[in-house]
Amino acid sequence: MLKPTIGPIIGHVTTNHARIFIRGNSQNNAPVFGGIRYRISGTQQWSKAIFAKLSELRDMSEVLVLNNLSTDTEYEYQAGWFSPMSPVHTTDSVAELPLQWPREIYRLRTRSSKAMQARAYIVGSCRYLRMTAGVASLPHLGDRIFASISQLIEGAQPAISATLMTGDQIYVDDLNLIAPDREYKDILSKYRAAFSQPHIKHLMSGTSTYMILDDHEIEDNWPANAGKSDGELYRNAMAAYELYQVSHSPAHELTDNGQVNRSKLEHYWYQFSDGDIEWFVTDSRTRRNLSADDRRILDEAQEQALLNWLINSPARVKFVVTSVMFYPDRKVLGDDAWKAFPEQRLRLLETIRTRRIKNVVFISGDVHGSLTSRLTHSEAADFEVHTIVSSPLCNSKLLPYAKASTFILDQPLVTTAAGDYRHELTSTVISEDNFAHVVVEADQILVNYHDRDGKKLQSIAIKLR
């Protein structure tokens, strides 16, 4: 067996199952199979291997599901792919072959169901990896920060539950002015290049990774900039996105036999839980309505699902991921974010305020600057919402970093008959490549920002209520 060409990528993990993405390679139309075997760390006996046939239709990739795992337990696993001599093999028959597995052993940990247990996450967005003639240019620049993240994870207490990549994991449009990529094969090559770099590959093989798209997975400022000829671009970009970012996420339900249901994908937004902490990862990009009479950044079904979750979830902390800024608003170029959808934003805020929902934190990226901020209400002393912004993992030299002067901070976010929503920065604005290490403790959320070499830039404590 050979090492995966991309992966393994640990996707959605629960208390008892894990989804793992691997990719092999085509072998002159011969059948190709991918496989995984696992065991509890410290034991000797491997599980019966799980195999899947790899197909060109999915770019020789598949998501294998490990079921019936034990809660809060560390597992070891091996992964690889091969092409058997006989063309008539099936996933059942290859299990009987005397295979030589790749030597590398990876590790994953299932979730704990315990409440009030400290938990930690890595948050980042906007990883620029320029491609020239199909080849990554200076790829180590776009990969180095992931070595620092892995180093932090190795010694982190509490252990890191997951990495959240909140948009612009690739830049389909990195050469938009010269030679924009529109073809499916070219977009696939960007994913392969981005996810096969050594440091991000190491990170994703050992830490559960959740992803959601932003505009550069399609085109800058999508769909406002969409032209009449962009339908094919969108279809190609979404087909590649579904393979490399959605396939291992909770957006896919499981079939009755515990496998990823690839025949059904109703939307890209999803939820997941980690003990008494819950996440709602929104799709704030592909479901927009830009018409004047019903402007929406989230479609109606998604908004209703989010509101129902905010109202009814018993989670101690509720994280809402939105790839673009919820607040504060930018002075210029803000119309690509929630600033341009004020009615829908106000509906969310009014629900949180009138229902007295506590410990809601919005997580976003996009702006190539990192910050935390606090939103209060002039007439509701118990209303408080926070935002954590983490961007970029790797900037392009062509794009500026955000700074404090980028944002509108000298006036209320919203003024209503019931009072003003007022906001303030609770951190400095970081204007360099960085990532966030977010630790949820019993009485606070600690946000630690680190530069691309892992040096801590600042720490912010958000009190829980």
mmCIF file of N, CA, C and O in Angstrom, residues 344-436:
data_model
loop_
_atom_site.group_PDB
_atom_site.id
_atom_site.type_symbol
_atom_site.label_atom_id
_atom_site.label_comp_id
_atom_site.label_asym_id
_atom_site.label_seq_id
_atom_site.Cartn_x
_atom_site.Cartn_y
_atom_site.Cartn_z
ATOM 1 N N GLN A 344 -31.455 41.417 8.521
ATOM 2 C CA GLN A 344 -31.260 40.049 9.002
ATOM 3 C C GLN A 344 -30.353 40.025 10.236
ATOM 4 O O GLN A 344 -30.617 39.280 11.190
ATOM 5 N N ARG A 345 -29.332 40.844 10.235
ATOM 6 C CA ARG A 345 -28.463 40.926 11.410
ATOM 7 C C ARG A 345 -29.254 41.378 12.633
ATOM 8 O O ARG A 345 -29.086 40.816 13.734
ATOM 9 N N LEU A 346 -30.118 42.358 12.454
ATOM 10 C CA LEU A 346 -30.904 42.861 13.581
ATOM 11 C C LEU A 346 -31.874 41.800 14.100
ATOM 12 O O LEU A 346 -32.092 41.708 15.317
ATOM 13 N N ARG A 347 -32.424 40.986 13.202
ATOM 14 C CA ARG A 347 -33.317 39.912 13.657
ATOM 15 C C ARG A 347 -32.575 38.942 14.582
ATOM 16 O O ARG A 347 -33.116 38.510 15.601
ATOM 17 N N LEU A 348 -31.341 38.619 14.238
ATOM 18 C CA LEU A 348 -30.558 37.738 15.100
ATOM 19 C C LEU A 348 -30.281 38.402 16.449
ATOM 20 O O LEU A 348 -30.447 37.789 17.510
ATOM 21 N N LEU A 349 -29.856 39.662 16.407
ATOM 22 C CA LEU A 349 -29.528 40.365 17.646
ATOM 23 C C LEU A 349 -30.755 40.546 18.545
ATOM 24 O O LEU A 349 -30.676 40.380 19.772
ATOM 25 N N GLU A 350 -31.881 40.871 17.943
ATOM 26 C CA GLU A 350 -33.098 41.065 18.735
ATOM 27 C C GLU A 350 -33.558 39.753 19.366
ATOM 28 O O GLU A 350 -34.061 39.738 20.497
ATOM 29 N N THR A 351 -33.360 38.652 18.659
ATOM 30 C CA THR A 351 -33.694 37.347 19.233
ATOM 31 C C THR A 351 -32.808 37.058 20.439
ATOM 32 O O THR A 351 -33.287 36.621 21.496
ATOM 33 N N ILE A 352 -31.517 37.301 20.308
ATOM 34 C CA ILE A 352 -30.595 37.065 21.421
ATOM 35 C C ILE A 352 -30.949 37.968 22.605
ATOM 36 O O ILE A 352 -30.947 37.529 23.764
ATOM 37 N N ARG A 353 -31.281 39.227 22.306
ATOM 38 C CA ARG A 353 -31.585 40.185 23.379
ATOM 39 C C ARG A 353 -32.907 39.857 24.063
ATOM 40 O O ARG A 353 -32.972 39.766 25.299
ATOM 41 N N THR A 354 -33.980 39.691 23.283
ATOM 42 C CA THR A 354 -35.303 39.519 23.886
ATOM 43 C C THR A 354 -35.446 38.157 24.560
ATOM 44 O O THR A 354 -36.208 38.011 25.524
ATOM 45 N N ARG A 355 -34.723 37.157 24.058
ATOM 46 C CA ARG A 355 -34.764 35.819 24.668
ATOM 47 C C ARG A 355 -33.710 35.656 25.771
ATOM 48 O O ARG A 355 -33.612 34.602 26.378
ATOM 49 N N ARG A 356 -32.902 36.697 25.961
ATOM 50 C CA ARG A 356 -31.858 36.699 26.990
ATOM 51 C C ARG A 356 -30.921 35.489 26.870
ATOM 52 O O ARG A 356 -30.637 34.802 27.848
ATOM 53 N N ILE A 357 -30.481 35.263 25.646
ATOM 54 C CA ILE A 357 -29.585 34.129 25.372
ATOM 55 C C ILE A 357 -28.166 34.542 25.727
ATOM 56 O O ILE A 357 -27.680 35.591 25.299
ATOM 57 N N LYS A 358 -27.507 33.736 26.501
ATOM 58 C CA LYS A 358 -26.186 34.095 27.010
ATOM 59 C C LYS A 358 -25.080 33.337 26.273
ATOM 60 O O LYS A 358 -25.288 32.282 25.698
ATOM 61 N N ASN A 359 -23.895 33.934 26.333
ATOM 62 C CA ASN A 359 -22.652 33.309 25.857
ATOM 63 C C ASN A 359 -22.709 32.923 24.379
ATOM 64 O O ASN A 359 -22.360 31.812 23.987
ATOM 65 N N VAL A 360 -23.150 33.877 23.559
ATOM 66 C CA VAL A 360 -23.120 33.722 22.100
ATOM 67 C C VAL A 360 -21.882 34.438 21.573
ATOM 68 O O VAL A 360 -21.657 35.613 21.875
ATOM 69 N N VAL A 361 -21.083 33.720 20.802
ATOM 70 C CA VAL A 361 -19.842 34.273 20.253
ATOM 71 C C VAL A 361 -19.827 34.027 18.754
ATOM 72 O O VAL A 361 -19.977 32.887 18.303
ATOM 73 N N PHE A 362 -19.636 35.104 17.976
ATOM 74 C CA PHE A 362 -19.525 34.980 16.521
ATOM 75 C C PHE A 362 -18.055 34.852 16.128
ATOM 76 O O PHE A 362 -17.217 35.641 16.570
ATOM 77 N N ILE A 363 -17.770 33.852 15.307
ATOM 78 C CA ILE A 363 -16.410 33.560 14.842
ATOM 79 C C ILE A 363 -16.346 33.868 13.362
ATOM 80 O O ILE A 363 -17.184 33.400 12.581
ATOM 81 N N SER A 364 -15.357 34.647 12.937
ATOM 82 C CA SER A 364 -15.242 34.947 11.505
ATOM 83 C C SER A 364 -13.794 35.207 11.119
ATOM 84 O O SER A 364 -12.883 35.172 11.949
ATOM 85 N N GLY A 365 -13.605 35.450 9.832
ATOM 86 C CA GLY A 365 -12.269 35.717 9.284
ATOM 87 C C GLY A 365 -12.354 36.801 8.227
ATOM 88 O O GLY A 365 -12.873 37.879 8.471
ATOM 89 N N ASP A 366 -11.840 36.529 7.040
ATOM 90 C CA ASP A 366 -12.064 37.323 5.828
ATOM 91 C C ASP A 366 -11.262 38.608 5.710
ATOM 92 O O ASP A 366 -10.772 38.939 4.639
ATOM 93 N N VAL A 367 -11.091 39.387 6.793
ATOM 94 C CA VAL A 367 -10.641 40.772 6.650
ATOM 95 C C VAL A 367 -9.122 40.957 6.679
ATOM 96 O O VAL A 367 -8.636 42.071 6.581
ATOM 97 N N HIS A 368 -8.380 39.873 6.825
ATOM 98 C CA HIS A 368 -6.909 39.942 6.904
ATOM 99 C C HIS A 368 -6.464 40.835 8.066
ATOM 100 O O HIS A 368 -5.626 41.719 7.934
ATOM 101 N N GLY A 369 -7.073 40.555 9.180
ATOM 102 C CA GLY A 369 -6.740 41.184 10.446
ATOM 103 C C GLY A 369 -7.481 40.421 11.528
ATOM 104 O O GLY A 369 -8.532 39.825 11.261
ATOM 105 N N SER A 370 -6.950 40.408 12.746
ATOM 106 C CA SER A 370 -7.587 39.655 13.826
ATOM 107 C C SER A 370 -7.919 40.579 14.993
ATOM 108 O O SER A 370 -7.168 41.516 15.287
ATOM 109 N N LEU A 371 -9.033 40.269 15.659
ATOM 110 C CA LEU A 371 -9.491 41.120 16.757
ATOM 111 C C LEU A 371 -10.580 40.407 17.532
ATOM 112 O O LEU A 371 -11.178 39.439 17.061
ATOM 113 N N THR A 372 -10.851 40.915 18.734
ATOM 114 C CA THR A 372 -12.056 40.546 19.475
ATOM 115 C C THR A 372 -12.824 41.827 19.774
ATOM 116 O O THR A 372 -12.237 42.912 19.897
ATOM 117 N N SER A 373 -14.139 41.714 19.868
ATOM 118 C CA SER A 373 -14.957 42.888 20.185
ATOM 119 C C SER A 373 -16.207 42.470 20.932
ATOM 120 O O SER A 373 -16.611 41.304 20.912
ATOM 121 N N ARG A 374 -16.801 43.451 21.585
ATOM 122 C CA ARG A 374 -17.938 43.215 22.481
ATOM 123 C C ARG A 374 -19.089 44.117 22.067
ATOM 124 O O ARG A 374 -18.904 45.311 21.809
ATOM 125 N N LEU A 375 -20.288 43.535 22.035
ATOM 126 C CA LEU A 375 -21.493 44.263 21.666
ATOM 127 C C LEU A 375 -22.425 44.296 22.867
ATOM 128 O O LEU A 375 -22.703 43.264 23.476
ATOM 129 N N THR A 376 -22.892 45.487 23.215
ATOM 130 C CA THR A 376 -23.831 45.662 24.334
ATOM 131 C C THR A 376 -25.053 46.441 23.853
ATOM 132 O O THR A 376 -25.114 46.875 22.692
ATOM 133 N N HIS A 377 -26.024 46.625 24.732
ATOM 134 C CA HIS A 377 -27.257 47.331 24.389
ATOM 135 C C HIS A 377 -27.520 48.395 25.444
ATOM 136 O O HIS A 377 -27.382 48.139 26.645
ATOM 137 N N SER A 378 -27.897 49.563 24.983
ATOM 138 C CA SER A 378 -28.034 50.707 25.892
ATOM 139 C C SER A 378 -29.138 50.518 26.925
ATOM 140 O O SER A 378 -29.086 51.105 28.015
ATOM 141 N N GLU A 379 -30.144 49.685 26.626
ATOM 142 C CA GLU A 379 -31.284 49.528 27.529
ATOM 143 C C GLU A 379 -31.416 48.123 28.090
ATOM 144 O O GLU A 379 -32.418 47.810 28.725
ATOM 145 N N ALA A 380 -30.446 47.254 27.814
ATOM 146 C CA ALA A 380 -30.513 45.868 28.309
ATOM 147 C C ALA A 380 -29.167 45.511 28.916
ATOM 148 O O ALA A 380 -28.242 45.103 28.218
ATOM 149 N N ALA A 381 -29.070 45.655 30.224
ATOM 150 C CA ALA A 381 -27.789 45.479 30.909
ATOM 151 C C ALA A 381 -27.269 44.045 30.817
ATOM 152 O O ALA A 381 -26.063 43.807 30.918
ATOM 153 N N ASP A 382 -28.185 43.089 30.618
ATOM 154 C CA ASP A 382 -27.743 41.689 30.590
ATOM 155 C C ASP A 382 -27.450 41.195 29.175
ATOM 156 O O ASP A 382 -27.146 40.021 28.975
ATOM 157 N N PHE A 383 -27.537 42.082 28.172
ATOM 158 C CA PHE A 383 -27.231 41.676 26.790
ATOM 159 C C PHE A 383 -25.745 41.856 26.512
ATOM 160 O O PHE A 383 -25.172 42.921 26.780
ATOM 161 N N GLU A 384 -25.143 40.803 25.962
ATOM 162 C CA GLU A 384 -23.730 40.884 25.595
ATOM 163 C C GLU A 384 -23.439 39.808 24.550
ATOM 164 O O GLU A 384 -23.787 38.640 24.727
ATOM 165 N N VAL A 385 -22.840 40.221 23.454
ATOM 166 C CA VAL A 385 -22.422 39.305 22.394
ATOM 167 C C VAL A 385 -20.981 39.637 22.055
ATOM 168 O O VAL A 385 -20.587 40.815 22.028
ATOM 169 N N HIS A 386 -20.180 38.616 21.795
ATOM 170 C CA HIS A 386 -18.775 38.821 21.456
ATOM 171 C C HIS A 386 -18.476 38.299 20.053
ATOM 172 O O HIS A 386 -19.193 37.440 19.534
ATOM 173 N N THR A 387 -17.422 38.823 19.472
ATOM 174 C CA THR A 387 -16.940 38.294 18.204
ATOM 175 C C THR A 387 -15.440 38.037 18.308
ATOM 176 O O THR A 387 -14.708 38.785 18.967
ATOM 177 N N ILE A 388 -15.012 36.940 17.684
ATOM 178 C CA ILE A 388 -13.599 36.585 17.569
ATOM 179 C C ILE A 388 -13.283 36.489 16.078
ATOM 180 O O ILE A 388 -13.893 35.683 15.370
ATOM 181 N N VAL A 389 -12.368 37.310 15.626
ATOM 182 C CA VAL A 389 -11.985 37.337 14.211
ATOM 183 C C VAL A 389 -10.542 36.851 14.099
ATOM 184 O O VAL A 389 -9.666 37.342 14.827
ATOM 185 N N SER A 390 -10.305 35.888 13.203
ATOM 186 C CA SER A 390 -8.954 35.358 13.022
ATOM 187 C C SER A 390 -8.649 35.246 11.535
ATOM 188 O O SER A 390 -9.230 34.423 10.827
ATOM 189 N N SER A 391 -7.722 36.093 11.059
ATOM 190 C CA SER A 391 -7.375 36.147 9.640
ATOM 191 C C SER A 391 -6.142 37.040 9.495
ATOM 192 O O SER A 391 -6.019 38.032 10.220
ATOM 193 N N PRO A 392 -5.198 36.703 8.595
ATOM 194 C CA PRO A 392 -5.123 35.546 7.709
ATOM 195 C C PRO A 392 -4.075 34.549 8.211
ATOM 196 O O PRO A 392 -3.179 34.895 8.974
ATOM 197 N N LEU A 393 -4.207 33.314 7.752
ATOM 198 C CA LEU A 393 -3.156 32.322 7.998
ATOM 199 C C LEU A 393 -1.925 32.624 7.149
ATOM 200 O O LEU A 393 -0.794 32.437 7.579
ATOM 201 N N CYS A 394 -2.165 33.071 5.923
ATOM 202 C CA CYS A 394 -1.064 33.504 5.052
ATOM 203 C C CYS A 394 -1.599 34.513 4.060
ATOM 204 O O CYS A 394 -2.464 34.195 3.247
ATOM 205 N N ASN A 395 -1.105 35.737 4.135
ATOM 206 C CA ASN A 395 -1.578 36.805 3.275
ATOM 207 C C ASN A 395 -0.822 36.827 1.953
ATOM 208 O O ASN A 395 0.311 36.345 1.858
ATOM 209 N N SER A 396 -1.462 37.384 0.949
ATOM 210 C CA SER A 396 -0.785 37.695 -0.302
ATOM 211 C C SER A 396 -0.119 39.060 -0.175
ATOM 212 O O SER A 396 -0.658 39.966 0.472
ATOM 213 N N LYS A 397 1.030 39.217 -0.779
ATOM 214 C CA LYS A 397 1.701 40.522 -0.750
ATOM 215 C C LYS A 397 0.904 41.588 -1.496
ATOM 216 O O LYS A 397 1.176 42.780 -1.372
ATOM 217 N N LEU A 398 -0.096 41.134 -2.257
ATOM 218 C CA LEU A 398 -0.920 42.074 -3.021
ATOM 219 C C LEU A 398 -2.072 42.652 -2.193
ATOM 220 O O LEU A 398 -2.716 43.604 -2.608
ATOM 221 N N LEU A 399 -2.314 42.077 -1.012
ATOM 222 C CA LEU A 399 -3.478 42.479 -0.227
ATOM 223 C C LEU A 399 -3.047 43.123 1.085
ATOM 224 O O LEU A 399 -2.137 42.627 1.753
ATOM 225 N N PRO A 400 -3.698 44.212 1.489
ATOM 226 C CA PRO A 400 -3.330 44.875 2.744
ATOM 227 C C PRO A 400 -3.898 44.152 3.945
ATOM 228 O O PRO A 400 -4.886 43.428 3.854
ATOM 229 N N TYR A 401 -3.268 44.348 5.106
ATOM 230 C CA TYR A 401 -3.818 43.875 6.366
ATOM 231 C C TYR A 401 -4.801 44.909 6.906
ATOM 232 O O TYR A 401 -4.642 46.119 6.682
ATOM 233 N N ALA A 402 -5.804 44.441 7.644
ATOM 234 C CA ALA A 402 -6.720 45.351 8.323
ATOM 235 C C ALA A 402 -6.030 45.953 9.539
ATOM 236 O O ALA A 402 -5.109 45.376 10.116
ATOM 237 N N LYS A 403 -6.474 47.153 9.937
ATOM 238 C CA LYS A 403 -6.021 47.788 11.177
ATOM 239 C C LYS A 403 -7.217 48.446 11.844
ATOM 240 O O LYS A 403 -8.326 48.400 11.301
ATOM 241 N N ALA A 404 -7.024 49.023 13.006
ATOM 242 C CA ALA A 404 -8.160 49.583 13.754
ATOM 243 C C ALA A 404 -8.903 50.628 12.930
ATOM 244 O O ALA A 404 -10.141 50.711 12.978
ATOM 245 N N SER A 405 -8.180 51.396 12.145
ATOM 246 C CA SER A 405 -8.810 52.445 11.339
ATOM 247 C C SER A 405 -9.653 51.886 10.194
ATOM 248 O O SER A 405 -10.388 52.627 9.542
ATOM 249 N N THR A 406 -9.576 50.563 9.960
ATOM 250 C CA THR A 406 -10.385 49.924 8.919
ATOM 251 C C THR A 406 -11.857 49.904 9.303
ATOM 252 O O THR A 406 -12.733 49.892 8.433
ATOM 253 N N PHE A 407 -12.166 49.950 10.607
ATOM 254 C CA PHE A 407 -13.514 49.677 11.091
ATOM 255 C C PHE A 407 -14.222 50.926 11.604
ATOM 256 O O PHE A 407 -13.589 51.876 12.078
ATOM 257 N N ILE A 408 -15.554 50.896 11.532
ATOM 258 C CA ILE A 408 -16.401 51.958 12.069
ATOM 259 C C ILE A 408 -16.605 51.673 13.558
ATOM 260 O O ILE A 408 -17.321 50.739 13.927
ATOM 261 N N LEU A 409 -15.984 52.477 14.404
ATOM 262 C CA LEU A 409 -16.016 52.217 15.839
ATOM 263 C C LEU A 409 -16.562 53.381 16.655
ATOM 264 O O LEU A 409 -16.701 53.269 17.874
ATOM 265 N N ASP A 410 -16.879 54.498 15.997
ATOM 266 C CA ASP A 410 -17.260 55.715 16.716
ATOM 267 C C ASP A 410 -18.755 55.988 16.707
ATOM 268 O O ASP A 410 -19.190 57.104 16.988
ATOM 269 N N GLN A 411 -19.551 54.989 16.383
ATOM 270 C CA GLN A 411 -21.001 55.155 16.383
ATOM 271 C C GLN A 411 -21.650 53.805 16.662
ATOM 272 O O GLN A 411 -21.018 52.762 16.504
ATOM 273 N N PRO A 412 -22.912 53.793 17.124
ATOM 274 C CA PRO A 412 -23.570 52.513 17.401
ATOM 275 C C PRO A 412 -23.624 51.629 16.159
ATOM 276 O O PRO A 412 -23.712 52.122 15.028
ATOM 277 N N LEU A 413 -23.604 50.323 16.388
ATOM 278 C CA LEU A 413 -23.759 49.388 15.271
ATOM 279 C C LEU A 413 -25.154 49.522 14.685
ATOM 280 O O LEU A 413 -25.329 49.568 13.459
ATOM 281 N N VAL A 414 -26.161 49.580 15.563
ATOM 282 C CA VAL A 414 -27.560 49.747 15.150
ATOM 283 C C VAL A 414 -28.260 50.628 16.175
ATOM 284 O O VAL A 414 -28.035 50.488 17.375
ATOM 285 N N THR A 415 -29.115 51.519 15.689
ATOM 286 C CA THR A 415 -29.970 52.319 16.555
ATOM 287 C C THR A 415 -31.418 51.936 16.287
ATOM 288 O O THR A 415 -31.868 51.977 15.134
ATOM 289 N N THR A 416 -32.135 51.513 17.333
ATOM 290 C CA THR A 416 -33.539 51.121 17.185
ATOM 291 C C THR A 416 -34.379 51.882 18.201
ATOM 292 O O THR A 416 -33.848 52.550 19.094
ATOM 293 N N ALA A 417 -35.685 51.730 18.085
ATOM 294 C CA ALA A 417 -36.591 52.384 19.029
ATOM 295 C C ALA A 417 -36.388 51.844 20.444
ATOM 296 O O ALA A 417 -36.648 52.542 21.429
ATOM 297 N N ALA A 418 -35.901 50.592 20.530
ATOM 298 C CA ALA A 418 -35.710 49.972 21.844
ATOM 299 C C ALA A 418 -34.347 50.271 22.444
ATOM 300 O O ALA A 418 -34.066 49.891 23.584
ATOM 301 N N GLY A 419 -33.465 50.958 21.691
ATOM 302 C CA GLY A 419 -32.145 51.288 22.212
ATOM 303 C C GLY A 419 -31.048 51.055 21.195
ATOM 304 O O GLY A 419 -31.298 50.612 20.062
ATOM 305 N N ASP A 420 -29.824 51.376 21.590
ATOM 306 C CA ASP A 420 -28.669 51.272 20.688
ATOM 307 C C ASP A 420 -27.860 50.010 20.968
ATOM 308 O O ASP A 420 -27.609 49.662 22.129
ATOM 309 N N TYR A 421 -27.428 49.365 19.887
ATOM 310 C CA TYR A 421 -26.420 48.313 19.991
ATOM 311 C C TYR A 421 -25.054 48.973 19.842
ATOM 312 O O TYR A 421 -24.729 49.527 18.789
ATOM 313 N N ARG A 422 -24.266 48.940 20.914
ATOM 314 C CA ARG A 422 -22.969 49.620 20.938
ATOM 315 C C ARG A 422 -21.845 48.594 20.987
ATOM 316 O O ARG A 422 -21.957 47.582 21.687
ATOM 317 N N HIS A 423 -20.779 48.868 20.278
ATOM 318 C CA HIS A 423 -19.682 47.906 20.241
ATOM 319 C C HIS A 423 -18.349 48.594 20.495
ATOM 320 O O HIS A 423 -18.187 49.797 20.267
ATOM 321 N N GLU A 424 -17.405 47.774 20.969
ATOM 322 C CA GLU A 424 -16.062 48.262 21.246
ATOM 323 C C GLU A 424 -15.070 47.134 21.024
ATOM 324 O O GLU A 424 -15.398 45.950 21.220
ATOM 325 N N LEU A 425 -13.869 47.494 20.613
ATOM 326 C CA LEU A 425 -12.812 46.499 20.515
ATOM 327 C C LEU A 425 -12.390 46.073 21.920
ATOM 328 O O LEU A 425 -12.298 46.904 22.830
ATOM 329 N N THR A 426 -12.135 44.792 22.093
ATOM 330 C CA THR A 426 -11.600 44.298 23.366
ATOM 331 C C THR A 426 -10.176 43.780 23.186
ATOM 332 O O THR A 426 -9.627 43.135 24.077
ATOM 333 N N SER A 427 -9.598 44.060 22.029
ATOM 334 C CA SER A 427 -8.211 43.686 21.729
ATOM 335 C C SER A 427 -7.631 44.747 20.811
ATOM 336 O O SER A 427 -8.355 45.608 20.299
ATOM 337 N N THR A 428 -6.332 44.682 20.592
ATOM 338 C CA THR A 428 -5.764 45.443 19.488
ATOM 339 C C THR A 428 -6.057 44.681 18.198
ATOM 340 O O THR A 428 -6.427 43.507 18.221
ATOM 341 N N VAL A 429 -5.917 45.347 17.066
ATOM 342 C CA VAL A 429 -6.105 44.694 15.771
ATOM 343 C C VAL A 429 -4.749 44.187 15.292
ATOM 344 O O VAL A 429 -3.795 44.961 15.169
ATOM 345 N N ILE A 430 -4.671 42.892 15.055
ATOM 346 C CA ILE A 430 -3.419 42.263 14.621
ATOM 347 C C ILE A 430 -3.310 42.368 13.108
ATOM 348 O O ILE A 430 -4.215 41.927 12.384
ATOM 349 N N SER A 431 -2.225 42.931 12.636
ATOM 350 C CA SER A 431 -2.036 43.160 11.202
ATOM 351 C C SER A 431 -0.846 42.357 10.690
ATOM 352 O O SER A 431 0.131 42.906 10.162
ATOM 353 N N GLU A 432 -0.911 41.050 10.870
ATOM 354 C CA GLU A 432 0.107 40.143 10.354
ATOM 355 C C GLU A 432 -0.485 38.744 10.307
ATOM 356 O O GLU A 432 -1.565 38.491 10.849
ATOM 357 N N ASP A 433 0.196 37.812 9.653
ATOM 358 C CA ASP A 433 -0.273 36.434 9.613
ATOM 359 C C ASP A 433 -0.394 35.895 11.034
ATOM 360 O O ASP A 433 0.502 36.098 11.861
ATOM 361 N N ASN A 434 -1.494 35.183 11.323
ATOM 362 C CA ASN A 434 -1.731 34.730 12.691
ATOM 363 C C ASN A 434 -2.800 33.659 12.722
ATOM 364 O O ASN A 434 -3.492 33.407 11.730
ATOM 365 N N PHE A 435 -2.941 33.035 13.891
ATOM 366 C CA PHE A 435 -4.056 32.129 14.158
ATOM 367 C C PHE A 435 -4.503 32.336 15.589
ATOM 368 O O PHE A 435 -3.773 32.911 16.414
ATOM 369 N N ALA A 436 -5.715 31.876 15.900
ATOM 370 C CA ALA A 436 -6.268 32.016 17.241
ATOM 371 C C ALA A 436 -6.328 30.661 17.928
ATOM 372 O O ALA A 436 -6.725 29.660 17.325
#
